[in-house]
CSV table of C-alpha atoms in Angstrom, one decimal:
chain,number,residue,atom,x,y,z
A,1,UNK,CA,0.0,0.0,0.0
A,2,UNK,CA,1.5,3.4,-1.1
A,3,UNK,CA,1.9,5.8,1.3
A,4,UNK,CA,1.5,9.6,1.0
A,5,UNK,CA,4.8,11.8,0.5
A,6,UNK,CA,6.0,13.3,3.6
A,7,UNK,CA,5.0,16.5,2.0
A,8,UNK,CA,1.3,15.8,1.0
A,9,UNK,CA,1.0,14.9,4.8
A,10,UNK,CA,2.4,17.8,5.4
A,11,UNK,CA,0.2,20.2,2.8
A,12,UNK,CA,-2.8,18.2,4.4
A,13,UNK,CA,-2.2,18.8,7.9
A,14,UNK,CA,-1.4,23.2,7.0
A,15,UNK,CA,-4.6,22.7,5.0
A,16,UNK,CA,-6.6,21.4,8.2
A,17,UNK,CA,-5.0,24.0,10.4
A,18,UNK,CA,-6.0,26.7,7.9
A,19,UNK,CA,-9.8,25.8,8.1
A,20,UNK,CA,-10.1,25.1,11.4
A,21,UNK,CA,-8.2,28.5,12.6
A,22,UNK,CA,-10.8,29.9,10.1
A,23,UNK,CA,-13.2,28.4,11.9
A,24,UNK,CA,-12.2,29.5,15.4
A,25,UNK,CA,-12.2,32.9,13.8
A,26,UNK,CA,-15.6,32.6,12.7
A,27,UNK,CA,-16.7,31.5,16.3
A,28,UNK,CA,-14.8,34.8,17.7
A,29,UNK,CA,-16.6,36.9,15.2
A,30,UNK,CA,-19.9,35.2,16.1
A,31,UNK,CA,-19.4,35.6,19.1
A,32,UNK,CA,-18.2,39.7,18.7
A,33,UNK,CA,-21.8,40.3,17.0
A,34,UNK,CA,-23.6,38.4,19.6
A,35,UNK,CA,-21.8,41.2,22.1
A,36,UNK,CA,-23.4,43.4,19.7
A,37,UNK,CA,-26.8,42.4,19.5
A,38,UNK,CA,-27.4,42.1,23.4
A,39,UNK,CA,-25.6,45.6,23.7
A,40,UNK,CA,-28.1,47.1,21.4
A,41,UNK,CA,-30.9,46.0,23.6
A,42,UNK,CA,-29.4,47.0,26.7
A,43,UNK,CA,-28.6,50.9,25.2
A,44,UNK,CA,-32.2,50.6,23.8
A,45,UNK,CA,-33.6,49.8,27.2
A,46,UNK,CA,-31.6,52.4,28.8
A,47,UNK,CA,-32.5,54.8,26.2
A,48,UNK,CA,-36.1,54.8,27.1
A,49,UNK,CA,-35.8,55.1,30.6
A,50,UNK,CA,-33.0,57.9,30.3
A,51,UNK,CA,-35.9,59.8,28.2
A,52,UNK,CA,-38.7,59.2,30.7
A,53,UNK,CA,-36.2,60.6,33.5
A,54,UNK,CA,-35.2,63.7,31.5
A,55,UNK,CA,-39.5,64.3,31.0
A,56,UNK,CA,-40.1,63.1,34.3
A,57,UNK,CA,-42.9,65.4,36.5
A,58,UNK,CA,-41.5,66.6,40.0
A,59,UNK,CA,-44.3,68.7,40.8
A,60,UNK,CA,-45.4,65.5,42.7
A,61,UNK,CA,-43.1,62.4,43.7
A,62,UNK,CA,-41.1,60.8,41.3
A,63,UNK,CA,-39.7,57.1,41.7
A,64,UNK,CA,-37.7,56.1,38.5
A,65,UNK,CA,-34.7,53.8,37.8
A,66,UNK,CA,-32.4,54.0,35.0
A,67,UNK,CA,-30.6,50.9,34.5
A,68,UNK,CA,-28.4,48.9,31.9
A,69,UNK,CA,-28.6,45.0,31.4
A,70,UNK,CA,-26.9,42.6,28.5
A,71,UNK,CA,-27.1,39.9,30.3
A,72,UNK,CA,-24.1,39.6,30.5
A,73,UNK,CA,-21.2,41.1,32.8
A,74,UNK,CA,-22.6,44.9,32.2
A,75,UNK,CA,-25.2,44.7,34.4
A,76,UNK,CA,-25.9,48.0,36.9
A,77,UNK,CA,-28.6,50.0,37.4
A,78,UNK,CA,-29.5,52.4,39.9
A,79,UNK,CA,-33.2,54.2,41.3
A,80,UNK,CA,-34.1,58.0,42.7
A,81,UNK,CA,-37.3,59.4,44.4
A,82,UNK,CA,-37.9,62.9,44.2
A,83,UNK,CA,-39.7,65.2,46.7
A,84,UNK,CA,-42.0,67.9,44.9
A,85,UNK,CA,-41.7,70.1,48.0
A,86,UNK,CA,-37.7,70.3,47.6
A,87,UNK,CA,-36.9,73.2,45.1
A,88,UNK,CA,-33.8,71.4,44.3
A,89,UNK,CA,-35.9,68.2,42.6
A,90,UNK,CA,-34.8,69.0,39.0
A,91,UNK,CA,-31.1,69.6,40.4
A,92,UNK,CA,-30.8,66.1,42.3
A,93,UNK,CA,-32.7,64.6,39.5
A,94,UNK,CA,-29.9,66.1,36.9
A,95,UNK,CA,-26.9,65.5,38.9
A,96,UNK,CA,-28.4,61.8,39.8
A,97,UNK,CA,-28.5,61.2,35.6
A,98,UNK,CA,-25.4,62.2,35.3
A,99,UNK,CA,-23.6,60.2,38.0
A,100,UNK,CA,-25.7,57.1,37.1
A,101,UNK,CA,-24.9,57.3,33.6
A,102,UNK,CA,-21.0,57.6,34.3
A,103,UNK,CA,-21.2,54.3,36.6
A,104,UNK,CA,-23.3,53.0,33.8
A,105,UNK,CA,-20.3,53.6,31.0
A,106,UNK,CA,-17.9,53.1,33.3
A,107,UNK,CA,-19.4,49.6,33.7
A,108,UNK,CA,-19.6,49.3,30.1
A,109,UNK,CA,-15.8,50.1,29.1
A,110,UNK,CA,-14.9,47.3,32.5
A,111,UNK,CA,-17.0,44.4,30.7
A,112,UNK,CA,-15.8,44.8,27.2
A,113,UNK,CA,-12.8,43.9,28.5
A,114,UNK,CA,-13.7,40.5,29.6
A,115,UNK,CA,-16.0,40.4,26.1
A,116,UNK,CA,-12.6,40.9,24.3
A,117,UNK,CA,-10.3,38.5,26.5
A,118,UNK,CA,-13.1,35.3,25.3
A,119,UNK,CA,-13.3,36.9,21.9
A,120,UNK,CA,-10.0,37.0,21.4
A,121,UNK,CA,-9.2,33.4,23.4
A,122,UNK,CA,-11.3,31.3,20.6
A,123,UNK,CA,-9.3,33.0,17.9
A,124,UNK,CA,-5.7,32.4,19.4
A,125,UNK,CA,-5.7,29.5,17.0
A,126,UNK,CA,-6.4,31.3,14.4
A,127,UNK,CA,-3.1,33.3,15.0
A,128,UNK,CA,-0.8,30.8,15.8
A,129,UNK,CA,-1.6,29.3,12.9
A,130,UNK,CA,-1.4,32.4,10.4
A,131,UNK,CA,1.9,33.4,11.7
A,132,UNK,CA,3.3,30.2,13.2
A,133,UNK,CA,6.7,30.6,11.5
A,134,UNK,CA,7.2,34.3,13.2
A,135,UNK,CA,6.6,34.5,16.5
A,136,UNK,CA,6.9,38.4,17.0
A,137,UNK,CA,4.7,39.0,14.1
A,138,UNK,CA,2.1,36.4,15.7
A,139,UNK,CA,2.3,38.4,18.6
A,140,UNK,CA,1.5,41.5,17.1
A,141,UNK,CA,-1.2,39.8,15.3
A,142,UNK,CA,-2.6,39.2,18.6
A,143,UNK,CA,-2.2,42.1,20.5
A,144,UNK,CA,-3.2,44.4,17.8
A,145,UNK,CA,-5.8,42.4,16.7
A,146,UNK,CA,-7.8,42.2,20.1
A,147,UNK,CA,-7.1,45.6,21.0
A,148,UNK,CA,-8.9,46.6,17.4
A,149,UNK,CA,-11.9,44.1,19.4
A,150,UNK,CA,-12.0,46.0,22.1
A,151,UNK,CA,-11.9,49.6,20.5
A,152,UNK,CA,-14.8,48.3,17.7
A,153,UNK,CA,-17.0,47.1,21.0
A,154,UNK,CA,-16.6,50.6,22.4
A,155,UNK,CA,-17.2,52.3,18.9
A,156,UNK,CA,-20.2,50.3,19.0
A,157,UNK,CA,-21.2,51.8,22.0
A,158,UNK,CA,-21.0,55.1,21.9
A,159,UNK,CA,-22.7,55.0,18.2
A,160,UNK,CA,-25.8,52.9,20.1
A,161,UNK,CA,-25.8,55.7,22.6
A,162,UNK,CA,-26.2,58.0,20.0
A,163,UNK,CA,-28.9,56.5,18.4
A,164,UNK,CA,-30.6,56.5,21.3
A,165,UNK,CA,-29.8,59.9,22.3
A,166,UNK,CA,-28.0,59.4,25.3
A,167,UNK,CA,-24.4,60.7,26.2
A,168,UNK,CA,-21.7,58.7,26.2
A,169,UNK,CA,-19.8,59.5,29.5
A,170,UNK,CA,-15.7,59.0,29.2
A,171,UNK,CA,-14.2,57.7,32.4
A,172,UNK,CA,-12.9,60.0,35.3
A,173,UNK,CA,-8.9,60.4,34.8
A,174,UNK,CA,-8.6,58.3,38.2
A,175,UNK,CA,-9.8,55.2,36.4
A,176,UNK,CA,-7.6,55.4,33.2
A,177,UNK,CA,-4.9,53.3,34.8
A,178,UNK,CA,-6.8,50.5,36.4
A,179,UNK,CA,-8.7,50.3,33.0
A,180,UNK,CA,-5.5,50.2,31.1
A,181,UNK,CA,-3.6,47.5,33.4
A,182,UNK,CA,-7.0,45.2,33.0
A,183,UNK,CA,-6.7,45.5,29.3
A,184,UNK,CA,-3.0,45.0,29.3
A,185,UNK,CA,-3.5,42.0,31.8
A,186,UNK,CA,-5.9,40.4,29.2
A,187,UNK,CA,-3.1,41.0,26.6
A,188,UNK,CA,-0.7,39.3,28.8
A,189,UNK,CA,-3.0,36.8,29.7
A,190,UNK,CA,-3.6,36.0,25.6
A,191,UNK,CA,0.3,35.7,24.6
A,192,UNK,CA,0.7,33.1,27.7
A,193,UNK,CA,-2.2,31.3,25.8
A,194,UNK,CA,-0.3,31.5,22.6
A,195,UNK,CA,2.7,30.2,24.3
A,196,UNK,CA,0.6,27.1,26.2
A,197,UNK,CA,-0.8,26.2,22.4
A,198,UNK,CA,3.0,26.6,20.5
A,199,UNK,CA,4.5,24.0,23.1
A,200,UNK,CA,1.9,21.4,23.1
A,201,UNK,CA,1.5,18.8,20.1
A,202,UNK,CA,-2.2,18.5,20.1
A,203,UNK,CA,-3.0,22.3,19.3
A,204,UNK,CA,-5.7,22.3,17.6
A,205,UNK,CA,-7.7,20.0,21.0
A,206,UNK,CA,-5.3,22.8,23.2
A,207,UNK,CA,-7.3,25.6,21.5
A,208,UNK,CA,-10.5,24.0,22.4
A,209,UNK,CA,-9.6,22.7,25.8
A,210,UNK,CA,-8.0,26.3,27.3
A,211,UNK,CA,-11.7,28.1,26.1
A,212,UNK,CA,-13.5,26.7,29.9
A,213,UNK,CA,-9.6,26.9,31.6
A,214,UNK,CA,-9.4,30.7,30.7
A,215,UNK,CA,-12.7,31.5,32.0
A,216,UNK,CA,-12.4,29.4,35.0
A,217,UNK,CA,-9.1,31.2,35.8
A,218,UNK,CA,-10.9,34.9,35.1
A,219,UNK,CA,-13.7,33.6,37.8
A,220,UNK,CA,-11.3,32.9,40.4
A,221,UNK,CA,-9.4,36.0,39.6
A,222,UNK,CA,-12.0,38.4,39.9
A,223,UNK,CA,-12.5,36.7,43.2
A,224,UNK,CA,-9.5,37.3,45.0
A,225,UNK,CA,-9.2,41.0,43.3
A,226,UNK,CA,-12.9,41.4,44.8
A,227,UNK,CA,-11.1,40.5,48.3
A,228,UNK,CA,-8.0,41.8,48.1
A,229,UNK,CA,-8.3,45.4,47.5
A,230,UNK,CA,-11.4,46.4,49.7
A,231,UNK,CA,-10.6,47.7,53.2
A,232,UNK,CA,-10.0,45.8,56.2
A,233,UNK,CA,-12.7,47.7,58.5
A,234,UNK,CA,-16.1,48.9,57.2
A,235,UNK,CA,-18.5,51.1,58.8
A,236,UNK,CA,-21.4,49.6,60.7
A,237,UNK,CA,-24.6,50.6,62.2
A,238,UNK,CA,-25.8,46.7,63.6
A,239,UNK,CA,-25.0,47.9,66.8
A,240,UNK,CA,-28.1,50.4,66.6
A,241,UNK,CA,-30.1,46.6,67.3
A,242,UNK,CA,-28.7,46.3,70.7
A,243,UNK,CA,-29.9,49.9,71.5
A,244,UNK,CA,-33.2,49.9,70.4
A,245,UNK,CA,-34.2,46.4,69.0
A,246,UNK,CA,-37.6,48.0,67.8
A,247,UNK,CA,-34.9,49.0,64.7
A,248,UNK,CA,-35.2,45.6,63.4
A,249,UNK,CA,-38.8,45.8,63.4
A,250,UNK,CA,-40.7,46.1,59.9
A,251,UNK,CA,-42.7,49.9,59.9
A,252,UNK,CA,-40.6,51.3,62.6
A,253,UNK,CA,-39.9,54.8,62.0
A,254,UNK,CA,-39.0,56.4,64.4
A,255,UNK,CA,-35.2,56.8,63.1
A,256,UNK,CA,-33.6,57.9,59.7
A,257,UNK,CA,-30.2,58.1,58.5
A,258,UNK,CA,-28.7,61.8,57.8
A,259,UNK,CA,-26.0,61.2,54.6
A,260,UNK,CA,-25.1,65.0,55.4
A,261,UNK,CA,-23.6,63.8,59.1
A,262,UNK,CA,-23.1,60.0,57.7
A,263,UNK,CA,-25.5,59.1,61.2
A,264,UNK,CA,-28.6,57.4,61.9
A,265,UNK,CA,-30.6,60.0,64.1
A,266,UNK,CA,-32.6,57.4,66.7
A,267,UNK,CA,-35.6,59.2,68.8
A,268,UNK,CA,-33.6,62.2,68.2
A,269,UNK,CA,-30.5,61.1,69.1
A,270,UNK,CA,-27.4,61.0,66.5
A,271,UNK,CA,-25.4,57.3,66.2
A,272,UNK,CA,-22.1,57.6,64.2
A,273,UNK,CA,-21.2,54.3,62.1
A,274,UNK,CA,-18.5,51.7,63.6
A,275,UNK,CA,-15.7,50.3,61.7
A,276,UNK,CA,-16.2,46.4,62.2
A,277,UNK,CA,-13.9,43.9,60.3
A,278,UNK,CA,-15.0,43.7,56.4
A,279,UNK,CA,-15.8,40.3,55.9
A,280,UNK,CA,-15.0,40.6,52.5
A,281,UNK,CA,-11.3,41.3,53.2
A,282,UNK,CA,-9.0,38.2,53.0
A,283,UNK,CA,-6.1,38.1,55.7
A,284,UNK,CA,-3.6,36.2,56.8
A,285,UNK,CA,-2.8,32.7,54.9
A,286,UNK,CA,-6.0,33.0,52.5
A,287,UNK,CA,-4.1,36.5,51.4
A,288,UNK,CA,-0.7,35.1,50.7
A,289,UNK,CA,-2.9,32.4,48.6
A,290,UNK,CA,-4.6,34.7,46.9
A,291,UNK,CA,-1.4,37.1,45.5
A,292,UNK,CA,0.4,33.3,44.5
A,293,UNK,CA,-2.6,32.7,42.5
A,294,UNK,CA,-2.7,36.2,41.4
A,295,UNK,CA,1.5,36.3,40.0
A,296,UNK,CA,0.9,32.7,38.7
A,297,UNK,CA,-2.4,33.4,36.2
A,298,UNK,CA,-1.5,35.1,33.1
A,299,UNK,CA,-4.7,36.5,33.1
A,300,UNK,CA,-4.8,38.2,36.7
A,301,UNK,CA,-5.5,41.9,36.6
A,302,UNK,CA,-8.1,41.7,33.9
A,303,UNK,CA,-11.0,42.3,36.6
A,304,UNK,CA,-9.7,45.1,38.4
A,305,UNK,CA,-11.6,47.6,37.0
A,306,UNK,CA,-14.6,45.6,37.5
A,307,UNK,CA,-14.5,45.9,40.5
A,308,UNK,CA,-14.2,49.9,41.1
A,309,UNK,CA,-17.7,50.5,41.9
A,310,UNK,CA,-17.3,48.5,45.0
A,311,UNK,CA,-17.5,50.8,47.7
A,312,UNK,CA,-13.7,52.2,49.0
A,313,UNK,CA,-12.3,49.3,46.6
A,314,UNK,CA,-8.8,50.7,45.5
A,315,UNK,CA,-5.9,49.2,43.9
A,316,UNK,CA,-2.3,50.4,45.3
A,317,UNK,CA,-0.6,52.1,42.4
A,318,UNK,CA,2.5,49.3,43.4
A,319,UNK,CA,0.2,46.7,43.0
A,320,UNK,CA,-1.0,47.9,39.3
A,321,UNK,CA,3.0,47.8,38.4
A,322,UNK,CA,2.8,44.9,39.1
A,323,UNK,CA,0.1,43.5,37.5
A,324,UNK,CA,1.6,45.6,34.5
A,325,UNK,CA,5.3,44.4,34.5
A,326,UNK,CA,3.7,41.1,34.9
A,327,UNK,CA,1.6,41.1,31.8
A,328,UNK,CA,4.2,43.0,29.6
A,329,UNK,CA,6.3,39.7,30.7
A,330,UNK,CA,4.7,37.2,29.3
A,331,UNK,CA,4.0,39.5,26.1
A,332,UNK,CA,8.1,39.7,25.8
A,333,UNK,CA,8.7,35.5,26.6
A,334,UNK,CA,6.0,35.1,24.0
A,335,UNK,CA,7.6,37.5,21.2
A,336,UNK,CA,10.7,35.3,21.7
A,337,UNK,CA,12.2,33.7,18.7
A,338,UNK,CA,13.3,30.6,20.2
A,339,UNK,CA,11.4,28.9,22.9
């Protein structure tokens, strides 16, 4: 029985690679427009109930929400009530549009991120096996490549805001950073990919197989940067219960809380907050843990600015280098011409 020259198996096998990196590409790009079409029905949504707030009547009380849902990770929304005997209704009711909507885009620019590090994940293949006989050109491929994602999703957006007539809020200066390291960190995170799938024989089940492992890794990720950046102490007001228990009680009224003062005012008596231990906060061994898990995923950081509208949640500046020096890395051992 003849057997095939060494180089038909070879034209074969660059053949195979070619259609199924095209079809991993295709995935992405399905996936990209899928992005799309639940964005457009989220920016529709809040569309409507940004124009029913700007028309809203305050000469008698107002409830409203405005609120922004793809069902997937951009998902925020946030509710006012307006008293008609407070001159300042159309003021607060202003001012509350236009802090909502800057959580709402700042929520917006966090999760394309994490839209971009899948998109771009299925089409790693698709990469590696375009430029598989130049790494730094592969690399460039891929980084330019799923920055032009993540710039298209954003394009996207603020084209579906305009549509819809609502401003598109850019972030506050303070945020720029911990955006950019989370986009760098998925960068990282995608040439440590390309790396995992250049040194293992069976690349094209690799490609497949990582898909689930990425996403797992992100989960546990934003995990730990949920815990590790969010204070130690938090204020408290439980302790109002062993004071007057009738607090707990549903329909008891007989205190309010004063945001002016940051008190509760109980039977006309004023109760500062007490800082109790944040549960939230991981210390001692569970912290060491979590920064080893955090310097040995390529993808750690890509969360970060996810979690910014956590209250008091910051991010040393230290801690961002790292995350940083990290990702730039792995894009530097995967540019390397020899492996």
């Amino acid at each position: 029985m003849r057997q095939s020259p060494p180089k038909t198996k070879h034209m074969e096998k660059c053949k195979a690679d070619k259609l199924f990196g095209k079809l991993m590409l295709g995935i992405s790009t399905a996936c990209f427009l899928a992005v799309l079409f639940f964005s457009f029905s989220a920016v529709k949504t809040l569309g409507e109930s940004y124009a029913e707030m700007k028309q809203a009547d305050l000469s008698q009380v107002y409830r409203g929400t405005i609120s922004y849902d793809d069902g997937l990770y951009a998902v925020v929304g946030y509710g006012i009530e307006t008293n008609p005997a407070d001159p300042a209704s159309p003021q607060i009711l202003a001012d509350y549009l236009e802090e909502s909507l800057s959580a709402i885009d700042g929520r917006i620019l966090s999760a394309g991120i994490v839209y971009t590090m899948i998109i771009s994940s299925i089409a790693a293949f698709y990469h590696y096996q375009k430029h598989r006989d130049n790494h730094s050109r592969r690399i460039r491929s891929i980084l330019l490549g799923s920055v032009l994602v993540y710039v298209l999703y954003i394009a996207a957006i603020v084209l579906m805001h305009a549509m819809n007539r609502i401003p598109f809020r850019l972030p506050e200066p303070g945020s720029l950073p911990v955006l950019g390291v989370s986009l760098l960190s998925v960068l990282g995170g995608l040439c440590a990919l390309d790396v995992l799938i250049r040194i293992i024989p069976l690349k094209k089940i690799t490609s497949l197989l990582v898909l689930p492992l990425v996403f797992v890794l992100f989960l546990f990720s934003a995990a730990f940067e949920g815990q590790l950046y969010v204070p130690a102490c938090t204020e408290s007001f439980a302790y109002l219960a062993e004071i007057d228990s009738r607090i707990l009680e549903e329909g008891f009224d007989g205190y309010y809380y004063d945001e002016a003062k940051n008190v509760i005012v109980l039977e006309g008596t004023e109760y500062p907050p007490e800082l109790v231990p944040n549960p939230e906060y991981l210390a001692g061994s569970d912290r060491i843990k979590a920064y080893v898990y955090e310097a040995l995923d390529p993808f750690s950081g890509s969360a970060l600015s996810l979690m910014e509208d956590v209250p008091d949640y910051r991010v040393p500046g230290t801690h961002l280098a790292g995350y940083a020096l990290k990702a730039l890395l792995w894009i530097i051992l995967a540019g390397r011409r020899k492996q």
